[in-house]
Amino acid sequence: MANIIDGKALAQKLRDRLKSEVDMLKDQGIKPGLAVVLVGDNPASLVYVKAKGKACDEVSINSFQRTLHKEITQKELLWQISELNNDPKVHGILVQLPLPEHLDEELILEAISPEKDVDGFHPMNTGRLVINKPLFQPCTPLGIIKLIENTGVDISGKEAVVVGRSNIVGKPVAFMLLHRNATVTICHSRTQNLREKIGRADILIAAIGKPAAIKGEWIKQGAIVIDVGINRLDGGKLVGDVEFDGAFKKASFITPVPGGVGPMTIAMLLYNTVAAAKRQSKGIRV
Ligand code: GUN
């Protein structure tokens, strides 16, 4: 039977530590600030944006929220971003995804100054992660690494299998594991014999977005299982991408859904924002 990885508790510990750091920065006249840009009224995005604002308040980070009309033009949105890029009170900028269809997501993300890109989605930050010279790293993958490191199990030399190849989770977490000397396999919707690949994983990262797509019996005895999926069933229940009860019997460590990866994402966003404020106060440029 597995140990449950308590993401909520670890995130709280990290927030407490960040709060002390923010209090110390205040004595030096530095008040970290995060701008969160929401375009439109996607209900899930509204929930996330609210949670990010609340988390900022808890650790005394200034939060600036810009809620923009869903029909905003690309030009207008780019102008808003450039205003935030030039605002010294704003150390981190986050544009909540997904954006409405008429906006070019790639172009918008590239418009954020890499120095303020606390989501780690700018191509410069992606490139720096790939060559293992990271500046800002994406929050969910960084949270996953912290959860694994917190188990005390050494990542080096382990077989890691990542299921999902998104730019937000699958690809960056694969590179983070590689840089910690894991042997990494990335699986996706066209992968053949998924079960066989999952059966090799000492560390399994499931980031597919399909409820209970990975069966407990596929999992290697003693594996660490990190479930990034948050899927709402018809009855309202939240479940991950891994069939929990079966996986719980085989894994050595497993994240619950909710209360595993989710809380870590926001904690890492706060961490990146504080790091951005410290860099900018010292005048460090990329
Ligand atoms: N939408 C879903 N996840 C994320 C995230 O990590 N950052 C942003 N900006 N939008 C998201």
CSV table of C-alpha atoms and ligand atoms in Angstrom, one decimal:
chain,number,residue,atom,x,y,z
A,1,MET,CA,0.0,0.0,0.0
A,2,ALA,CA,1.2,3.4,-0.9
A,3,ASN,CA,2.0,6.5,1.1
A,4,ILE,CA,-0.2,9.4,0.1
A,5,ILE,CA,1.8,12.4,-1.0
A,6,ASP,CA,0.2,15.4,0.7
A,7,GLY,CA,0.5,18.2,-1.8
A,8,LYS,CA,-1.7,20.5,0.2
A,9,ALA,CA,0.5,20.3,3.3
A,10,LEU,CA,3.7,20.8,1.3
A,11,ALA,CA,2.2,23.7,-0.5
A,12,GLN,CA,1.3,25.3,2.8
A,13,LYS,CA,4.8,24.8,4.1
A,14,LEU,CA,6.2,26.5,1.0
A,15,ARG,CA,3.8,29.4,1.3
A,16,ASP,CA,4.8,29.8,5.0
A,17,ARG,CA,8.4,30.0,3.9
A,18,LEU,CA,7.6,32.4,1.2
A,19,LYS,CA,5.7,34.7,3.5
A,20,SER,CA,8.8,35.0,5.8
A,21,GLU,CA,10.9,35.8,2.7
A,22,VAL,CA,8.3,38.4,1.5
A,23,ASP,CA,8.3,40.0,5.0
A,24,MET,CA,12.1,40.3,4.9
A,25,LEU,CA,12.0,41.8,1.4
A,26,LYS,CA,9.6,44.4,2.6
A,27,ASP,CA,12.2,45.6,5.1
A,28,GLN,CA,14.4,46.2,2.0
A,29,GLY,CA,11.6,48.2,0.3
A,30,ILE,CA,10.7,45.4,-2.1
A,31,LYS,CA,7.1,44.3,-2.4
A,32,PRO,CA,6.7,41.5,-5.0
A,33,GLY,CA,3.8,42.0,-7.4
A,34,LEU,CA,2.0,39.6,-9.7
A,35,ALA,CA,-0.3,40.7,-12.5
A,36,VAL,CA,-2.9,38.1,-13.6
A,37,VAL,CA,-4.6,38.8,-16.9
A,38,LEU,CA,-7.9,37.0,-17.6
A,39,VAL,CA,-9.6,37.4,-21.0
A,40,GLY,CA,-13.3,36.5,-21.0
A,41,ASP,CA,-15.3,34.5,-18.5
A,42,ASN,CA,-14.3,30.9,-18.8
A,43,PRO,CA,-15.6,29.5,-15.5
A,44,ALA,CA,-12.6,27.2,-14.8
A,45,SER,CA,-10.3,30.2,-15.5
A,46,LEU,CA,-12.3,32.4,-13.1
A,47,VAL,CA,-11.8,29.8,-10.4
A,48,TYR,CA,-8.1,29.6,-11.0
A,49,VAL,CA,-7.6,33.3,-11.2
A,50,LYS,CA,-9.5,33.8,-7.9
A,51,ALA,CA,-7.3,31.1,-6.2
A,52,LYS,CA,-4.1,32.8,-7.4
A,53,GLY,CA,-5.3,36.2,-6.0
A,54,LYS,CA,-6.1,34.6,-2.7
A,55,ALA,CA,-2.7,32.9,-2.5
A,56,CYS,CA,-1.0,36.2,-3.2
A,57,ASP,CA,-2.9,37.8,-0.3
A,58,GLU,CA,-1.9,35.0,2.0
A,59,VAL,CA,1.9,35.6,1.4
A,60,SER,CA,1.6,39.4,1.1
A,61,ILE,CA,2.4,39.5,-2.6
A,62,ASN,CA,0.6,42.4,-4.4
A,63,SER,CA,-1.8,41.1,-6.9
A,64,PHE,CA,-3.1,43.1,-9.9
A,65,GLN,CA,-5.9,41.5,-11.7
A,66,ARG,CA,-6.9,42.6,-15.2
A,67,THR,CA,-10.2,41.2,-16.4
A,68,LEU,CA,-10.6,41.9,-20.1
A,69,HIS,CA,-13.6,41.5,-22.4
A,70,LYS,CA,-13.6,38.3,-24.4
A,71,GLU,CA,-13.8,40.3,-27.6
A,72,ILE,CA,-10.6,42.3,-26.9
A,73,THR,CA,-8.5,42.7,-30.0
A,74,GLN,CA,-5.0,41.2,-30.2
A,75,LYS,CA,-3.5,44.7,-30.5
A,76,GLU,CA,-5.3,45.9,-27.4
A,77,LEU,CA,-4.2,42.8,-25.4
A,78,LEU,CA,-0.6,43.3,-26.6
A,79,TRP,CA,-0.8,46.9,-25.4
A,80,GLN,CA,-2.0,45.8,-22.0
A,81,ILE,CA,0.9,43.4,-21.7
A,82,SER,CA,3.4,46.0,-22.7
A,83,GLU,CA,2.0,48.3,-20.0
A,84,LEU,CA,2.6,45.5,-17.4
A,85,ASN,CA,6.1,44.8,-18.8
A,86,ASN,CA,6.9,48.5,-18.1
A,87,ASP,CA,5.3,48.7,-14.7
A,88,PRO,CA,8.0,48.5,-12.0
A,89,LYS,CA,5.4,47.4,-9.4
A,90,VAL,CA,4.7,44.3,-11.5
A,91,HIS,CA,7.4,41.6,-11.2
A,92,GLY,CA,5.5,38.7,-12.6
A,93,ILE,CA,2.9,38.5,-15.4
A,94,LEU,CA,0.5,35.6,-16.1
A,95,VAL,CA,-2.0,35.4,-18.9
A,96,GLN,CA,-4.5,32.8,-17.9
A,97,LEU,CA,-5.0,30.1,-20.6
A,98,PRO,CA,-6.9,29.1,-22.7
A,99,LEU,CA,-7.4,32.4,-24.6
A,100,PRO,CA,-10.4,33.0,-26.8
A,101,GLU,CA,-9.9,31.5,-30.3
A,102,HIS,CA,-9.4,34.8,-32.2
A,103,LEU,CA,-6.2,35.5,-30.2
A,104,ASP,CA,-2.9,34.1,-31.1
A,105,GLU,CA,-1.7,32.4,-27.9
A,106,GLU,CA,1.9,32.0,-29.0
A,107,LEU,CA,2.2,35.6,-29.9
A,108,ILE,CA,0.7,36.8,-26.7
A,109,LEU,CA,3.0,34.6,-24.6
A,110,GLU,CA,6.0,35.8,-26.5
A,111,ALA,CA,5.0,39.4,-25.7
A,112,ILE,CA,5.5,38.9,-22.0
A,113,SER,CA,9.0,40.0,-20.9
A,114,PRO,CA,11.0,36.8,-20.2
A,115,GLU,CA,12.1,38.5,-17.0
A,116,LYS,CA,8.5,38.7,-15.8
A,117,ASP,CA,7.3,35.4,-17.3
A,118,VAL,CA,6.5,33.6,-14.0
A,119,ASP,CA,4.5,30.9,-15.8
A,120,GLY,CA,7.7,29.9,-17.7
A,121,PHE,CA,5.9,29.7,-21.0
A,122,HIS,CA,7.9,32.2,-23.1
A,123,PRO,CA,10.1,30.4,-25.7
A,124,MET,CA,13.2,31.9,-24.1
A,125,ASN,CA,12.3,30.2,-20.8
A,126,THR,CA,11.4,27.0,-22.6
A,127,GLY,CA,14.7,27.0,-24.4
A,128,ARG,CA,16.6,27.7,-21.2
A,129,LEU,CA,14.9,24.8,-19.5
A,130,VAL,CA,15.9,22.5,-22.3
A,131,ILE,CA,19.6,23.4,-22.1
A,132,ASN,CA,19.4,23.1,-18.3
A,133,LYS,CA,20.0,26.8,-17.7
A,134,PRO,CA,16.6,27.6,-16.3
A,135,LEU,CA,15.3,31.1,-15.5
A,136,PHE,CA,11.6,30.7,-14.8
A,137,GLN,CA,10.3,27.1,-15.0
A,138,PRO,CA,6.6,26.2,-15.5
A,139,CYS,CA,4.7,25.9,-12.2
A,140,THR,CA,3.0,22.5,-12.4
A,141,PRO,CA,6.1,20.6,-13.5
A,142,LEU,CA,8.2,22.4,-10.9
A,143,GLY,CA,5.6,21.4,-8.2
A,144,ILE,CA,5.8,17.8,-9.4
A,145,ILE,CA,9.6,17.7,-9.0
A,146,LYS,CA,9.2,19.2,-5.4
A,147,LEU,CA,6.6,16.5,-4.6
A,148,ILE,CA,9.0,13.7,-5.8
A,149,GLU,CA,12.0,15.2,-4.0
A,150,ASN,CA,9.9,15.4,-0.8
A,151,THR,CA,9.4,11.6,-0.8
A,152,GLY,CA,13.2,11.3,-0.2
A,153,VAL,CA,13.5,8.9,-3.2
A,154,ASP,CA,16.5,9.7,-5.5
A,155,ILE,CA,15.4,10.5,-9.1
A,156,SER,CA,18.9,9.7,-10.6
A,157,GLY,CA,19.0,6.5,-12.6
A,158,LYS,CA,15.2,5.8,-12.3
A,159,GLU,CA,13.0,4.9,-15.2
A,160,ALA,CA,10.5,7.8,-15.5
A,161,VAL,CA,7.5,7.6,-17.8
A,162,VAL,CA,5.5,10.8,-18.6
A,163,VAL,CA,2.1,10.3,-20.2
A,164,GLY,CA,1.1,13.5,-22.0
A,165,ARG,CA,3.2,15.8,-24.2
A,166,SER,CA,1.8,19.2,-23.6
A,167,ASN,CA,3.9,22.4,-23.5
A,168,ILE,CA,2.6,23.1,-20.0
A,169,VAL,CA,3.2,19.8,-18.2
A,170,GLY,CA,4.4,16.8,-20.2
A,171,LYS,CA,7.4,18.2,-22.1
A,172,PRO,CA,8.8,20.4,-19.3
A,173,VAL,CA,8.5,17.8,-16.6
A,174,ALA,CA,10.3,15.3,-18.9
A,175,PHE,CA,13.2,17.7,-19.2
A,176,MET,CA,13.3,18.4,-15.5
A,177,LEU,CA,13.4,14.6,-14.8
A,178,LEU,CA,16.1,14.2,-17.5
A,179,HIS,CA,18.3,16.9,-15.9
A,180,ARG,CA,18.0,15.0,-12.6
A,181,ASN,CA,19.4,11.9,-14.4
A,182,ALA,CA,16.2,9.9,-14.9
A,183,THR,CA,15.8,7.8,-18.0
A,184,VAL,CA,12.7,9.4,-19.5
A,185,THR,CA,10.1,8.0,-21.8
A,186,ILE,CA,7.3,10.4,-23.1
A,187,CYS,CA,4.1,8.6,-24.1
A,188,HIS,CA,1.1,10.2,-25.9
A,189,SER,CA,-2.1,9.4,-27.7
A,190,ARG,CA,-0.3,7.5,-30.5
A,191,THR,CA,2.0,5.5,-28.2
A,192,GLN,CA,1.7,1.7,-28.8
A,193,ASN,CA,1.7,-0.7,-25.9
A,194,LEU,CA,1.2,2.0,-23.3
A,195,ARG,CA,0.6,-0.6,-20.6
A,196,GLU,CA,4.0,-2.1,-21.2
A,197,LYS,CA,5.7,1.3,-21.0
A,198,ILE,CA,3.9,2.2,-17.8
A,199,GLY,CA,4.8,-1.1,-16.3
A,200,ARG,CA,8.5,-0.1,-16.5
A,201,ALA,CA,8.1,3.2,-14.6
A,202,ASP,CA,9.7,3.7,-11.3
A,203,ILE,CA,8.3,7.2,-11.5
A,204,LEU,CA,5.0,7.7,-13.4
A,205,ILE,CA,3.7,11.1,-14.3
A,206,ALA,CA,0.1,11.0,-15.7
A,207,ALA,CA,-0.9,14.2,-17.5
A,208,ILE,CA,-3.5,13.2,-20.0
A,209,GLY,CA,-6.8,14.7,-18.9
A,210,LYS,CA,-8.9,11.5,-19.1
A,211,PRO,CA,-10.5,10.0,-16.0
A,212,ALA,CA,-8.9,6.8,-14.7
A,213,ALA,CA,-7.3,6.2,-18.1
A,214,ILE,CA,-4.3,4.4,-16.4
A,215,LYS,CA,-5.3,1.3,-14.6
A,216,GLY,CA,-3.9,0.4,-11.2
A,217,GLU,CA,-2.8,-3.1,-12.3
A,218,TRP,CA,-0.5,-1.6,-15.0
A,219,ILE,CA,1.7,0.1,-12.4
A,220,LYS,CA,5.0,-1.3,-11.3
A,221,GLN,CA,5.2,-2.5,-7.7
A,222,GLY,CA,6.8,0.3,-5.6
A,223,ALA,CA,6.4,3.1,-8.2
A,224,ILE,CA,6.0,6.8,-7.4
A,225,VAL,CA,2.7,7.9,-9.1
A,226,ILE,CA,2.1,11.6,-9.7
A,227,ASP,CA,-1.4,12.2,-11.1
A,228,VAL,CA,-1.8,15.6,-12.8
A,229,GLY,CA,-5.3,15.0,-14.1
A,230,ILE,CA,-8.2,16.9,-12.6
A,231,ASN,CA,-11.4,15.4,-14.3
A,232,ARG,CA,-14.9,16.2,-13.1
A,233,LEU,CA,-17.2,13.2,-13.4
A,234,ASP,CA,-20.9,13.7,-14.2
A,235,GLY,CA,-21.9,13.5,-10.5
A,236,GLY,CA,-19.4,16.3,-9.7
A,237,LYS,CA,-16.7,14.1,-8.2
A,238,LEU,CA,-13.1,15.0,-9.1
A,239,VAL,CA,-10.8,12.2,-10.3
A,240,GLY,CA,-7.3,11.9,-11.7
A,241,ASP,CA,-6.0,10.2,-14.8
A,242,VAL,CA,-5.0,7.2,-12.7
A,243,GLU,CA,-7.4,4.6,-11.3
A,244,PHE,CA,-6.6,5.5,-7.7
A,245,ASP,CA,-7.7,2.4,-5.7
A,246,GLY,CA,-5.8,0.0,-7.9
A,247,ALA,CA,-2.7,2.2,-8.1
A,248,PHE,CA,-2.7,2.7,-4.3
A,249,LYS,CA,-2.2,-1.0,-3.8
A,250,LYS,CA,0.9,-1.1,-6.0
A,251,ALA,CA,2.7,2.3,-5.7
A,252,SER,CA,5.1,3.2,-2.9
A,253,PHE,CA,3.9,6.9,-3.1
A,254,ILE,CA,0.9,8.4,-4.8
A,255,THR,CA,-0.7,11.8,-5.1
A,256,PRO,CA,-4.4,12.2,-4.4
A,257,VAL,CA,-6.8,14.1,-6.6
A,258,PRO,CA,-7.6,16.7,-5.4
A,259,GLY,CA,-4.9,17.7,-2.9
A,260,GLY,CA,-1.8,16.4,-4.7
A,261,VAL,CA,-0.3,18.4,-7.7
A,262,GLY,CA,-3.0,21.2,-7.8
A,263,PRO,CA,-2.0,23.1,-4.6
A,264,MET,CA,1.7,22.9,-5.6
A,265,THR,CA,1.1,24.8,-8.9
A,266,ILE,CA,0.0,28.0,-7.2
A,267,ALA,CA,2.8,27.7,-4.6
A,268,MET,CA,5.4,27.5,-7.4
A,269,LEU,CA,3.8,30.6,-9.0
A,270,LEU,CA,4.3,32.5,-5.8
A,271,TYR,CA,7.9,31.2,-5.6
A,272,ASN,CA,8.6,32.4,-9.2
A,273,THR,CA,7.1,35.8,-8.4
A,274,VAL,CA,9.3,36.3,-5.4
A,275,ALA,CA,12.3,35.2,-7.4
A,276,ALA,CA,11.4,37.6,-10.2
A,277,ALA,CA,11.1,40.5,-7.6
A,278,LYS,CA,14.5,39.7,-6.2
A,279,ARG,CA,16.1,39.6,-9.6
A,280,GLN,CA,14.5,42.8,-10.8
A,281,SER,CA,15.4,44.6,-7.6
A,282,LYS,CA,19.0,43.8,-8.3
A,283,GLY,CA,18.7,44.9,-11.9
A,284,ILE,CA,19.6,41.5,-13.2
A,285,ARG,CA,18.7,41.1,-16.9
A,286,VAL,CA,18.6,37.9,-19.0
B,1,GUN,N1,-4.3,27.3,-17.7
B,1,GUN,C1,-4.2,26.0,-17.2
B,1,GUN,N2,-3.0,25.9,-16.5
B,1,GUN,C2,-2.4,27.1,-16.6
B,1,GUN,C3,-1.2,27.6,-16.1
B,1,GUN,O1,-0.4,26.9,-15.4
B,1,GUN,N3,-0.9,28.9,-16.4
B,1,GUN,C4,-1.8,29.7,-17.1
B,1,GUN,N4,-1.4,30.9,-17.3
B,1,GUN,N5,-2.9,29.3,-17.6
B,1,GUN,C5,-3.2,28.0,-17.3
